[in-house]
Amino acid sequence: MRKGILFAGFVVALVVCFGCGPSTPSGSGMEYQRVASGVWKVEVGQPDKVNLLSELEFTPKIDAINTLDEVDLPVDKAEITAEVFDGKTYLRFPLDKEEKIYGLGLNFKSVQQRGRITRLHVDHYGGSDNGRTHAPVPFFVSSKGYGVLINAARYIDVFAGTSVRKDSKNPPKLQNRNTDGDWNPQPYSDNLEFLVPAEGVELVFFSGKNMLEVVRRFNLYNGGGVLPPKWGLGFWQRVPTLYSDKQVEEEVNEFKKRDFPLSVIGLEPGWMTRSYPCTYQWDPGRFPSPDSFVKNMSDQGIKVNLWVNPGVAPDCDIASEIEPFTGTHTEWNGMLPDYSMKETKEIMGRHFEKNVISKGVSGFKMDENDGYDSWVAPDVAKYPSGISAEQMRQIYGSLMQSFMTGLYREKNERTYGLVRAGNAGTTSYPFVIYNDYYNHRDFITALINSSFIGVLWTPEVRASRTSEEWLRRMQTVCFSPLAMLNAWADGTKPWSFPDVERQVGDVMKLRISLIPYLYTAFAHYAFDGIPPVRAMNLEPGFEAEVSYDQGVLDSTDNPYNIARRQEMKDQFMVGESLLVAPLFAGETERKVILPEGKWYDFYTGEFAGEGEIITVKPGLDKIPAYVRDGGIIPMYEPGSSIPEGPAPVIVRHYGTKASAYDLYDDDGHTYDYEKGAFTWIRLSADPASSKGEAKVPEGGTIWSFNDYRFEFMTKQ
Ligand code: GAL
């Protein structure tokens, strides 16, 4: 096993600072231990030994955090209080009148969290933002410029601006429902409160000169973002569950024939002899020669990704060996390995290495480690490490990610895959979250929310009722961290809707062209903690207008239902300067909010607007996308495959400002970049003279590019 740095090893001695009675919450008694520039830890009561980070292997990027200017917490510490009572830890943070709260899990319907009550619990998302989700990360980001991680692997209750204390400094207006027309069913609250079912908790505070900087610190503290192998940014197709090697080969040929991009083929449960529970061994009927199958794919530049879920089958070769290291309960009759234990990692690691990784398999889709309650082990289960079932539920997906990442790190090969559960501490792991909840609009809201909590999300495409919906879904997935069609159930292909085949092919090819830009965006995620796909609210200087309207009294519905705020739920940023505003089936036009400064149409370079709301009618062919003034977008020449060796890069410049951009390059697939094997190429472009320049630092190695062709998109 790789000797990684166990997170716990990094923790500096903590000061136990709690000492107040049950009814006197203490703000001043909490001691802030500085960890890095703008990062502090506070220990309240007696925190659990196991937390969200303690069992994971990753290295916090403290040096990178320290390059950011020190910023004080913009909140009166005396007003932050904590107390342990009834075996639980109660936490309170003050809220200002206009303060907004973001984060708090991978939500699908809401972005702003003030006004919500949730219980953060790992689960398959069930259609409402009640805290049960794939990554219920207990990290909030305040619009005031700070954020807090409540580092407990527990089901945490959140009251985000919903409760009113008698001793409130800013109590709500006293009203009379009988006479006040504007009686407010949800009185104003100046509290952000949490209840952690444990006798103490570690808190980690992050400050920043804006919300993006808070998120950057959080991401870097969690190990920095993922840098996927370059192939991971190509197009992925998952084939029907019982496909054989021959059928996969036919499918790959069909992609070629139609000139559709394909980088990764995903095999679903049928690749193995048994699934639900799993043997993790190739089925000799469907895959008689896995070695030559994987090699054949690899010779065509295609990686193979395999579906797995956590349950080990009794007829798996290592069943009896792993049994002592599994929990008391099963998932679909599968034993659940306790991935916090070194023995488990050794036994399962050996099995995965022998059966799949040594054959050249590029990674995994780790399914169902979130679990509905009826699937996974219940909370009465016990695990050999002594970690409680509640804690295990909160970190199971994180543990699997840590384990799998370790196996590939050992080979100095990057992997990229999918997972159904994550939490704090998984930011550096090369896995993207997906699910079965197939709502296009909500998938985009999740994409936006993922950027506050240090995880990646893909709005994967499966099926569609109409060709319009199909194309709209394909357009959005091509602007996400992982562009995938998941045809496991019904065998859809990118060309399944012939009337939009060309447009689907075009957007898939656009995805391939954008790889130099996307890869650079991911490099900023890894090195600087900047999410590659981000909420508009994380753009410095930009906040959506939020109106706290009152709800309408309705006798058929919940009369206390407060109206939701206007939120930025359907447009987002990709990389440094691209704004994407998807359309959904049934829409022919939409409003796009352009932040301050001038913005230009991505496709034509024409001026689109400046700090304003525009209405656009792009037609079916295009997903609206805009570039800010001076934005530089490096792209491969149009084509259906990722160039293998050095290739020309087209450097698009937008707008009227002279500007510069750093293009990232490395070998694209190993971890050598962590030891310094990378180069930033400075691209400068001046539209006034139509001149551009690419500067490689002296002695810098270039792996991917051999020519830089500047294109000034905006006519001056
Ligand atoms: C689901 C998963 C699908 C597919 C299926 C296979 O849980 O979300 O994408 O993999 O299992 O059984």
XYZ file of C-alpha atoms and ligand atoms in Angstrom:
728
model
C 0.000 0.000 0.000
C 1.086 3.518 -0.666
C 2.309 5.312 2.369
C 0.070 8.329 2.057
C -0.181 11.052 4.583
C -3.039 10.216 6.838
C -5.017 13.335 7.438
C -5.063 12.759 11.176
C -1.279 12.906 11.170
C -1.426 16.472 10.062
C -3.656 17.687 12.845
C -1.771 19.884 15.229
C -2.340 19.606 18.943
C -5.752 20.955 19.698
C -6.855 22.900 22.655
C -9.918 21.735 24.484
C -11.651 24.952 25.096
C -15.057 24.074 26.226
C -16.230 24.694 29.716
C -19.624 26.237 29.914
C -22.790 24.998 31.530
C -25.747 23.733 29.593
C -27.701 26.946 29.487
C -24.889 29.390 28.919
C -23.510 28.937 25.445
C -20.009 30.222 25.233
C -18.592 32.240 22.413
C -15.561 33.673 24.077
C -14.539 30.295 25.538
C -13.822 28.855 22.111
C -10.181 28.883 21.124
C -9.235 29.463 17.513
C -6.136 27.553 16.572
C -4.557 28.954 13.420
C -3.787 26.242 10.858
C -2.882 28.340 7.816
C -3.565 31.771 6.382
C -7.278 32.344 7.001
C -7.908 28.852 8.413
C -8.599 28.104 12.067
C -9.691 25.067 14.026
C -11.862 25.097 17.079
C -12.469 22.067 19.186
C -15.711 21.941 21.106
C -16.284 19.385 23.902
C -14.964 15.938 23.124
C -15.128 15.335 19.400
C -15.489 11.794 18.044
C -12.203 10.137 17.134
C -13.628 9.357 13.710
C -14.665 12.349 11.665
C -15.182 13.134 7.993
C -11.461 13.432 7.326
C -9.746 11.202 9.884
C -9.925 7.943 7.881
C -8.967 9.361 4.491
C -5.601 9.616 2.810
C -4.809 12.959 1.274
C -2.480 15.848 1.858
C -3.942 19.242 2.697
C -2.377 21.936 0.499
C -1.299 24.219 3.291
C 1.436 25.910 1.233
C -1.081 26.888 -1.419
C -3.436 28.278 1.234
C -0.567 30.299 2.622
C -0.100 32.056 -0.697
C -3.487 33.709 -0.098
C -3.500 36.914 1.926
C -4.486 36.543 5.546
C -8.063 37.713 6.070
C -9.756 37.941 9.462
C -13.056 36.268 10.123
C -15.714 38.862 9.267
C -17.858 37.857 12.191
C -17.906 38.693 15.881
C -16.452 35.592 17.489
C -18.257 36.332 20.730
C -21.473 35.662 18.867
C -20.456 32.195 17.754
C -21.450 29.834 20.501
C -21.240 26.140 21.265
C -22.489 23.947 24.039
C -22.788 20.278 24.769
C -26.088 19.202 26.206
C -27.980 15.934 26.267
C -25.107 14.157 24.536
C -25.281 16.530 21.583
C -23.414 19.593 20.459
C -25.372 22.701 19.756
C -23.756 25.373 17.572
C -24.897 28.872 16.743
C -23.595 31.391 14.218
C -25.047 34.885 13.885
C -26.726 35.980 10.662
C -26.864 39.520 9.333
C -29.940 40.881 7.648
C -28.697 40.495 4.068
C -26.436 37.503 4.661
C -26.887 34.486 2.397
C -25.820 30.941 3.095
C -24.568 28.510 0.451
C -23.256 24.957 0.507
C -24.589 22.425 3.032
C -24.710 19.508 0.670
C -25.386 18.548 -2.909
C -28.847 20.038 -3.239
C -30.851 19.750 -6.450
C -33.514 22.400 -6.095
C -32.056 25.223 -4.040
C -28.757 27.082 -4.066
C -29.226 29.627 -1.301
C -29.819 27.759 1.966
C -31.019 30.457 4.340
C -34.559 29.597 5.396
C -34.146 25.823 5.240
C -34.224 23.073 7.850
C -32.361 19.894 6.888
C -30.729 16.793 8.336
C -27.490 16.034 6.542
C -27.493 12.333 5.804
C -25.792 10.386 3.014
C -28.489 8.931 0.807
C -29.671 8.663 -2.750
C -31.330 11.997 -3.501
C -35.072 11.480 -3.190
C -36.533 14.584 -4.819
C -36.504 17.124 -2.016
C -33.715 19.177 -0.500
C -34.118 17.751 2.982
C -30.431 17.011 3.588
C -30.508 13.432 2.327
C -28.199 13.459 -0.622
C -25.059 11.947 -2.138
C -22.708 14.463 -0.584
C -24.329 16.144 2.425
C -21.142 18.068 3.155
C -21.565 19.989 6.438
C -19.786 23.048 5.119
C -21.492 26.404 4.752
C -20.272 29.468 2.914
C -21.577 32.826 4.033
C -21.877 35.772 1.675
C -20.036 37.748 4.381
C -16.845 35.978 3.362
C -16.339 33.033 5.642
C -17.219 29.372 5.824
C -17.227 26.632 8.437
C -16.767 22.878 8.155
C -18.559 20.995 10.926
C -16.262 18.047 10.859
C -18.481 15.296 12.227
C -19.418 12.028 10.519
C -22.892 12.343 11.987
C -26.423 13.110 10.862
C -26.335 16.841 11.545
C -29.474 18.951 11.936
C -29.343 22.351 10.260
C -31.590 25.300 11.062
C -30.396 27.853 8.542
C -32.033 31.101 9.535
C -35.282 29.584 10.758
C -35.143 29.739 14.549
C -35.753 32.735 16.796
C -34.186 32.960 20.225
C -35.645 34.956 23.100
C -32.290 36.684 23.481
C -32.055 37.576 19.797
C -30.300 40.874 19.111
C -32.387 41.359 16.011
C -35.798 39.956 16.903
C -38.512 39.820 14.267
C -41.180 42.499 14.211
C -44.005 41.726 16.641
C -47.099 41.152 14.525
C -50.776 40.427 14.895
C -52.079 37.953 12.383
C -55.621 39.189 12.896
C -54.833 42.655 11.705
C -51.447 42.667 9.926
C -51.824 42.082 6.221
C -48.088 41.408 5.965
C -48.008 38.891 8.791
C -44.964 36.745 8.202
C -45.390 33.007 8.630
C -41.642 32.646 8.998
C -40.467 35.355 11.360
C -37.069 36.836 10.632
C -34.248 34.798 12.164
C -30.704 35.890 12.909
C -29.473 32.390 13.709
C -27.694 29.695 11.822
C -27.898 26.712 14.152
C -26.693 23.127 14.082
C -27.259 20.146 16.285
C -24.551 17.491 16.088
C -25.407 14.184 17.777
C -22.018 13.843 19.490
C -20.477 15.192 22.671
C -18.217 17.551 20.846
C -17.089 18.483 17.398
C -14.165 19.923 15.482
C -14.962 23.090 13.544
C -12.754 24.416 10.776
C -13.180 28.090 9.875
C -12.168 29.521 6.506
C -12.067 33.215 5.677
C -11.625 34.940 2.335
C -11.859 38.294 0.682
C -14.863 36.888 -1.183
C -16.810 33.629 -1.283
C -14.627 32.148 -3.995
C -11.598 32.552 -1.788
C -13.404 30.854 1.104
C -14.210 27.921 -1.191
C -10.629 27.846 -2.469
C -9.290 27.561 1.069
C -11.787 24.801 1.837
C -10.833 22.886 -1.322
C -7.117 23.235 -0.692
C -7.561 22.142 2.910
C -9.300 19.050 1.498
C -6.271 18.234 -0.626
C -6.891 20.558 -3.590
C -9.085 19.620 -6.523
C -8.791 16.710 -8.910
C -6.654 16.881 -12.004
C -8.192 14.160 -14.186
C -6.139 12.359 -16.784
C -6.710 14.141 -20.076
C -8.668 11.200 -21.514
C -11.151 11.643 -18.651
C -12.333 14.872 -20.261
C -13.310 13.134 -23.497
C -16.678 11.515 -24.157
C -17.872 8.510 -22.133
C -20.408 5.893 -23.196
C -21.785 3.251 -20.820
C -23.120 0.185 -22.595
C -26.109 -2.019 -21.678
C -25.539 -4.141 -18.653
C -25.267 -7.535 -20.380
C -23.157 -6.502 -23.372
C -20.393 -8.914 -24.367
C -16.931 -8.017 -25.633
C -18.144 -8.416 -29.216
C -21.071 -6.086 -28.701
C -18.806 -3.484 -27.116
C -16.439 -3.763 -30.063
C -19.324 -3.274 -32.480
C -20.427 -0.217 -30.551
C -16.929 1.260 -30.670
C -16.836 0.665 -34.422
C -20.144 2.427 -34.814
C -18.746 5.489 -33.032
C -15.838 5.453 -35.477
C -18.030 5.001 -38.511
C -20.139 7.966 -37.523
C -17.096 10.007 -36.484
C -18.389 10.515 -32.938
C -15.831 11.125 -30.167
C -15.289 8.308 -27.673
C -12.661 8.150 -24.937
C -14.114 5.793 -22.349
C -16.366 2.742 -22.552
C -18.146 1.934 -19.316
C -19.203 -1.627 -18.605
C -22.123 -2.138 -16.270
C -22.788 -5.051 -13.815
C -22.774 -7.723 -16.528
C -18.996 -7.622 -16.941
C -18.703 -9.850 -13.880
C -19.864 -13.354 -13.088
C -22.351 -12.118 -10.516
C -23.592 -8.729 -9.439
C -25.706 -7.575 -6.522
C -23.618 -8.950 -4.761
C -20.376 -8.711 -6.701
C -17.537 -11.067 -7.467
C -15.450 -8.409 -9.244
C -14.326 -11.208 -11.607
C -14.880 -11.209 -15.378
C -17.697 -13.302 -16.745
C -16.019 -15.894 -19.003
C -19.073 -16.095 -21.266
C -19.312 -12.404 -22.101
C -15.620 -11.619 -21.690
C -13.627 -14.774 -22.453
C -10.363 -12.866 -22.771
C -10.384 -9.698 -20.679
C -6.688 -9.027 -21.336
C -7.076 -8.876 -25.078
C -10.399 -7.033 -24.804
C -8.876 -4.229 -22.724
C -5.778 -4.165 -24.917
C -7.837 -3.979 -28.074
C -9.737 -1.012 -26.618
C -6.546 0.632 -25.512
C -5.006 0.203 -28.981
C -7.913 2.245 -30.289
C -7.335 4.945 -27.676
C -10.303 3.879 -25.557
C -10.221 3.347 -21.809
C -12.366 0.798 -19.993
C -14.285 1.721 -16.849
C -16.029 -0.907 -14.726
C -19.165 -0.752 -12.610
C -18.908 -2.050 -9.039
C -20.947 -1.710 -5.889
C -19.767 -2.359 -2.325
C -21.305 -5.793 -1.603
C -18.909 -8.769 -1.860
C -20.537 -12.007 -3.059
C -20.058 -15.274 -1.196
C -18.634 -16.816 -4.385
C -16.020 -14.099 -4.852
C -12.506 -15.586 -4.662
C -11.573 -13.606 -1.567
C -14.943 -13.991 0.216
C -13.674 -15.988 3.158
C -10.546 -13.887 3.498
C -12.465 -10.617 3.596
C -15.321 -11.867 5.773
C -13.696 -10.942 9.145
C -13.248 -7.387 7.860
C -16.869 -6.827 6.871
C -19.838 -5.461 8.800
C -22.569 -7.461 10.519
C -25.175 -6.610 7.853
C -25.279 -6.980 4.095
C -26.235 -5.005 1.012
C -28.161 -7.151 -1.497
C -26.617 -10.195 0.185
C -23.142 -8.744 -0.234
C -20.730 -8.415 2.663
C -19.747 -4.803 3.256
C -15.980 -4.415 3.604
C -14.832 -2.014 6.280
C -12.655 0.149 4.038
C -11.220 2.023 7.001
C -9.076 -1.025 7.855
C -5.678 -1.706 6.399
C -6.432 -5.437 6.107
C -9.485 -4.660 3.973
C -7.502 -2.385 1.715
C -4.841 -5.044 1.341
C -7.247 -7.906 0.523
C -9.596 -5.937 -1.729
C -6.664 -4.103 -3.297
C -5.031 -7.393 -4.209
C -8.287 -8.690 -5.715
C -8.894 -5.559 -7.796
C -5.292 -5.445 -8.923
C -5.202 -9.091 -9.994
C -8.570 -9.182 -11.744
C -8.897 -5.788 -13.320
C -6.332 -3.076 -12.721
C -3.386 -5.161 -13.939
C -5.304 -5.718 -17.180
C -5.264 -2.018 -17.910
C -8.735 -1.063 -16.676
C -8.673 2.708 -16.235
C -11.094 3.098 -13.344
C -14.433 2.383 -11.748
C -17.972 3.545 -11.317
C -18.535 2.922 -7.610
C -22.273 2.615 -7.345
C -24.694 2.460 -4.427
C -22.329 3.435 -1.650
C -24.896 6.109 -0.757
C -27.770 3.664 -0.417
C -31.398 4.096 0.345
C -32.008 2.962 3.905
C -33.499 -0.290 2.675
C -30.418 -1.185 0.643
C -27.463 -0.449 2.806
C -26.684 -1.796 6.182
C -29.019 -0.207 8.711
C -27.806 1.950 11.565
C -27.848 -1.044 13.902
C -24.990 -2.648 11.948
C -21.524 -2.970 13.434
C -18.166 -2.836 11.723
C -14.929 -4.545 12.798
C -13.028 -1.251 13.093
C -15.532 -0.103 15.709
C -16.731 2.779 13.537
C -20.454 3.152 14.158
C -22.953 2.528 11.370
C -24.001 6.196 11.392
C -20.429 7.309 10.910
C -19.841 4.615 8.317
C -22.873 5.769 6.333
C -21.483 9.298 6.232
C -18.041 8.213 5.030
C -18.497 4.928 3.130
C -18.284 6.570 -0.293
C -15.324 8.676 0.850
C -13.510 5.558 2.069
C -14.038 3.776 -1.247
C -12.733 6.823 -3.088
C -9.663 7.006 -0.868
C -8.997 3.282 -1.355
C -9.351 3.307 -5.158
C -7.316 6.475 -5.573
C -4.552 4.770 -3.588
C -4.474 1.776 -5.949
C -3.878 3.992 -8.994
C -1.471 6.304 -7.206
C 0.660 3.312 -6.446
C 1.067 2.800 -10.200
C 1.648 6.505 -10.814
C -1.366 6.507 -13.144
C -4.267 8.880 -12.740
C -7.744 7.411 -12.773
C -11.090 9.150 -13.299
C -14.382 7.568 -12.450
C -17.799 7.850 -10.922
C -19.169 7.512 -7.432
C -22.535 7.815 -5.764
C -21.390 9.168 -2.368
C -18.849 11.622 -1.071
C -18.389 14.094 1.729
C -15.843 16.562 3.019
C -12.337 15.287 2.349
C -13.007 13.902 -1.143
C -12.072 17.010 -3.123
C -8.786 15.558 -4.355
C -10.256 12.189 -5.325
C -10.816 11.594 -9.040
C -14.482 10.678 -8.851
C -17.565 12.452 -10.110
C -20.972 12.016 -8.467
C -24.056 10.966 -10.482
C -27.458 9.501 -9.618
C -30.735 8.011 -10.856
C -32.857 11.098 -10.233
C -33.302 12.162 -13.808
C -34.445 15.752 -13.747
C -32.547 17.908 -16.188
C -33.194 21.260 -14.574
C -32.356 19.954 -11.112
C -29.196 18.321 -12.481
C -27.956 21.798 -13.386
C -28.756 23.147 -9.937
C -26.698 20.267 -8.504
C -23.857 21.187 -10.856
C -23.939 24.697 -9.446
C -24.116 23.489 -5.835
C -21.229 21.072 -6.235
C -18.938 24.079 -6.534
C -19.566 25.227 -2.965
C -18.743 21.923 -1.299
C -15.644 20.538 -2.995
C -17.192 17.745 -5.055
C -17.790 17.145 -8.774
C -21.136 16.273 -10.341
C -22.177 15.084 -13.797
C -25.644 15.649 -15.265
C -25.284 12.348 -17.168
C -27.575 11.642 -20.113
C -29.626 8.447 -20.268
C -32.867 8.647 -22.187
C -35.212 11.399 -23.361
C -38.804 11.739 -24.392
C -38.005 13.914 -27.399
C -35.086 14.757 -29.614
C -35.206 18.291 -28.269
C -34.699 17.081 -24.689
C -31.970 14.705 -25.876
C -30.010 17.480 -27.497
C -30.467 19.871 -24.574
C -29.193 17.230 -22.166
C -26.230 16.432 -24.414
C -25.367 20.114 -24.592
C -25.234 20.495 -20.819
C -23.296 17.319 -20.104
C -20.640 18.463 -22.583
C -20.054 21.517 -20.377
C -19.732 19.500 -17.169
C -16.871 17.747 -15.360
C -17.678 14.412 -17.034
C -19.427 14.120 -20.406
C -21.261 10.806 -20.394
C -24.133 8.908 -21.887
C -25.245 6.157 -19.514
C -27.093 3.597 -21.640
C -26.921 0.796 -19.075
C -30.675 0.130 -19.193
C -31.900 0.948 -22.660
C -28.920 1.049 -24.981
C -29.324 4.619 -26.206
C -26.561 5.978 -28.444
C -25.603 9.590 -29.094
C -27.308 9.216 -32.486
C -30.507 7.684 -31.080
C -32.509 10.698 -32.230
C -31.635 10.983 -35.933
C -33.121 14.452 -36.381
C -30.551 15.913 -33.958
C -27.678 13.537 -34.717
C -25.582 16.250 -36.317
C -26.089 18.719 -33.473
C -25.256 16.079 -30.862
C -22.091 15.176 -32.765
C -21.178 18.860 -32.979
C -21.439 19.491 -29.254
C -19.486 16.296 -28.494
C -16.741 17.515 -30.819
C -16.861 20.944 -29.228
C -16.201 19.207 -25.915
C -13.066 17.611 -27.387
C -11.888 20.942 -28.820
C -12.319 22.582 -25.441
C -10.011 20.135 -23.656
C -6.992 22.509 -23.444
C -9.273 25.051 -21.742
C -11.000 22.474 -19.519
C -7.740 20.803 -18.521
C -6.340 24.192 -17.526
C -9.488 24.859 -15.475
C -8.923 21.561 -13.654
C -5.260 22.463 -13.076
C -6.520 25.583 -11.278
C -8.788 23.316 -9.235
C -5.822 21.134 -8.250
C -3.287 23.897 -7.618
C -5.459 26.813 -6.498
C -8.717 25.223 -5.336
C -10.843 27.025 -7.949
C -13.815 24.843 -8.982
C -13.740 24.223 -12.764
C -17.529 24.541 -13.001
C -18.909 27.161 -10.625
C -21.958 28.924 -9.329
C -22.423 32.489 -10.585
C -22.477 33.499 -6.938
C -18.818 32.554 -6.698
C -17.870 35.124 -9.313
C -16.229 37.941 -7.377
C -18.396 41.007 -7.310
C -21.454 39.135 -8.455
C -24.507 38.339 -6.368
C -27.976 37.638 -7.687
C -30.688 39.912 -6.429
C -32.451 37.934 -3.772
C -35.932 38.868 -2.751
C -37.292 37.445 0.446
C -40.947 37.610 -0.635
C -43.556 36.254 1.625
C -45.502 33.172 0.814
C -49.091 33.210 -0.167
C -51.582 31.835 2.301
C -53.010 28.730 0.717
C -55.472 26.401 2.409
C -54.676 23.474 0.135
C -50.952 23.609 0.639
C -48.770 24.294 3.611
C -49.952 27.732 4.702
C -46.553 28.519 6.144
C -44.755 27.845 2.922
C -42.511 30.775 2.333
C -41.788 31.770 -1.185
C -38.414 30.723 -2.467
C -35.908 33.282 -3.454
C -34.783 34.120 -6.880
C -31.658 32.064 -7.210
C -28.943 31.522 -9.795
C -29.918 27.926 -10.449
C -29.637 27.629 -14.204
C -26.467 29.285 -15.427
C -22.888 28.716 -14.397
C -19.240 29.421 -15.130
C -16.834 26.971 -16.744
C -13.142 27.749 -16.310
C -11.833 31.279 -16.151
C -14.162 33.141 -18.444
C -16.936 31.057 -19.999
C -20.523 31.541 -18.863
C -22.959 28.784 -19.864
C -26.739 29.194 -19.776
C -28.479 25.944 -20.789
C -31.951 25.648 -22.216
C -34.356 22.926 -21.216
C -36.889 21.031 -23.330
C -39.856 23.213 -24.179
C -37.906 26.471 -24.003
C -37.080 28.532 -27.044
C -35.719 31.521 -25.197
C -34.324 32.331 -21.790
C -32.969 35.142 -19.689
C -29.244 35.249 -19.022
C -27.757 37.361 -16.260
C -24.454 38.802 -17.415
C -22.244 39.962 -14.539
C -20.400 43.282 -14.575
C -18.204 44.027 -17.552
C -18.674 43.292 -21.232
C -19.632 39.819 -22.442
C -19.349 38.303 -25.921
C -21.067 35.455 -27.691
C -18.855 32.357 -27.547
C -19.749 31.236 -31.072
C -19.596 34.530 -32.950
C -17.541 36.885 -30.774
C -20.290 39.492 -31.010
C -21.009 41.795 -28.091
C -23.826 40.281 -25.981
C -24.277 42.690 -23.093
C -22.741 44.275 -20.048
C -23.868 43.789 -16.442
C -27.448 43.195 -17.528
C -30.148 40.647 -18.065
C -30.515 39.679 -21.706
C -33.104 37.472 -23.371
C -31.699 35.014 -25.871
C -33.246 32.798 -28.493
C -30.394 30.602 -29.646
C -32.294 27.992 -31.676
C -31.949 24.296 -31.035
C -28.381 23.917 -32.301
C -26.621 25.869 -29.601
C -26.293 26.053 -25.868
C -25.889 29.750 -25.033
C -22.348 30.536 -23.915
C -20.586 33.853 -23.338
C -17.036 34.960 -22.755
C -15.994 37.950 -20.722
C -14.033 40.815 -22.230
C -10.432 39.736 -22.699
C -11.345 36.084 -22.242
C -8.970 33.635 -23.894
C -10.163 30.142 -24.794
C -7.483 27.736 -26.070
C -8.961 24.930 -28.161
C -7.855 21.951 -30.213
C -8.704 22.083 -33.899
C -12.140 20.573 -34.552
C -11.954 16.784 -34.537
C -13.385 13.730 -32.922
C -10.415 12.526 -30.906
C -8.045 13.940 -28.335
C -4.687 14.418 -30.090
C -2.146 11.901 -28.790
C 0.991 13.907 -29.279
C 1.750 17.602 -29.707
C -0.949 19.348 -31.746
C -1.819 22.901 -32.749
C -3.891 24.956 -30.378
C -6.262 27.649 -31.533
C -6.193 30.536 -29.115
C -9.493 32.385 -29.263
C -9.586 35.913 -27.918
C -12.868 37.702 -27.148
C -13.689 41.361 -26.707
C -11.602 44.485 -26.896
C -9.198 44.176 -23.971
C -5.612 43.086 -24.408
C -5.174 40.155 -22.072
C -3.146 37.131 -21.024
C -3.931 33.574 -20.040
C -1.826 30.746 -18.643
C -2.304 27.499 -20.521
C -1.475 24.412 -18.473
C 0.436 21.417 -19.794
C 1.809 18.177 -18.389
C 2.060 14.529 -19.467
C -1.704 14.168 -19.076
C -1.822 10.897 -17.167
C 0.715 10.449 -14.345
C 1.166 12.089 -10.964
C 4.544 13.528 -12.003
C 2.950 16.976 -12.049
C 2.867 16.769 -8.270
C 6.657 16.678 -8.381
C 6.899 19.685 -10.640
C 6.614 18.110 -14.116
C 4.289 20.716 -15.620
C 4.471 23.947 -17.586
C 2.327 27.078 -17.717
C 2.458 28.631 -21.161
C 1.718 32.349 -21.160
C -0.626 33.329 -23.985
C -0.958 37.069 -24.582
C -3.314 38.588 -27.109
C -3.872 42.157 -28.214
C -6.969 42.694 -30.356
C -5.895 46.236 -31.287
C -2.921 44.902 -33.239
C -4.389 41.412 -33.800
C -1.164 40.023 -32.384
C -0.776 37.102 -30.067
C 2.195 35.513 -28.401
C 2.840 32.205 -26.642
C 5.695 32.203 -24.144
C 7.092 28.996 -22.772
C 9.208 29.540 -19.657
C 12.877 28.788 -20.167
C 13.578 25.078 -19.969
C 9.837 24.339 -19.821
C 8.754 21.009 -21.301
C 5.817 20.993 -23.692
C 3.888 17.747 -24.082
C 0.697 18.700 -25.904
C 1.118 21.637 -28.252
C 3.240 22.474 -31.282
C 1.675 25.617 -32.666
C -0.373 28.528 -31.270
C -2.813 30.120 -33.709
C -4.487 33.236 -32.438
C -8.033 34.017 -33.519
C -9.585 37.344 -32.626
C -13.256 36.504 -32.374
C -14.586 40.028 -31.862
C -14.367 42.298 -34.874
C -12.823 45.581 -33.720
C -27.845 2.065 -10.688
C -26.972 3.121 -11.325
C -27.111 2.996 -12.811
C -26.688 1.613 -13.241
C -27.445 0.542 -12.466
C -26.896 -0.826 -12.766
O -27.779 2.125 -9.320
O -27.324 4.409 -10.891
O -26.334 3.984 -13.451
O -25.309 1.482 -13.055
O -27.372 0.767 -11.095
O -27.529 -1.821 -12.018
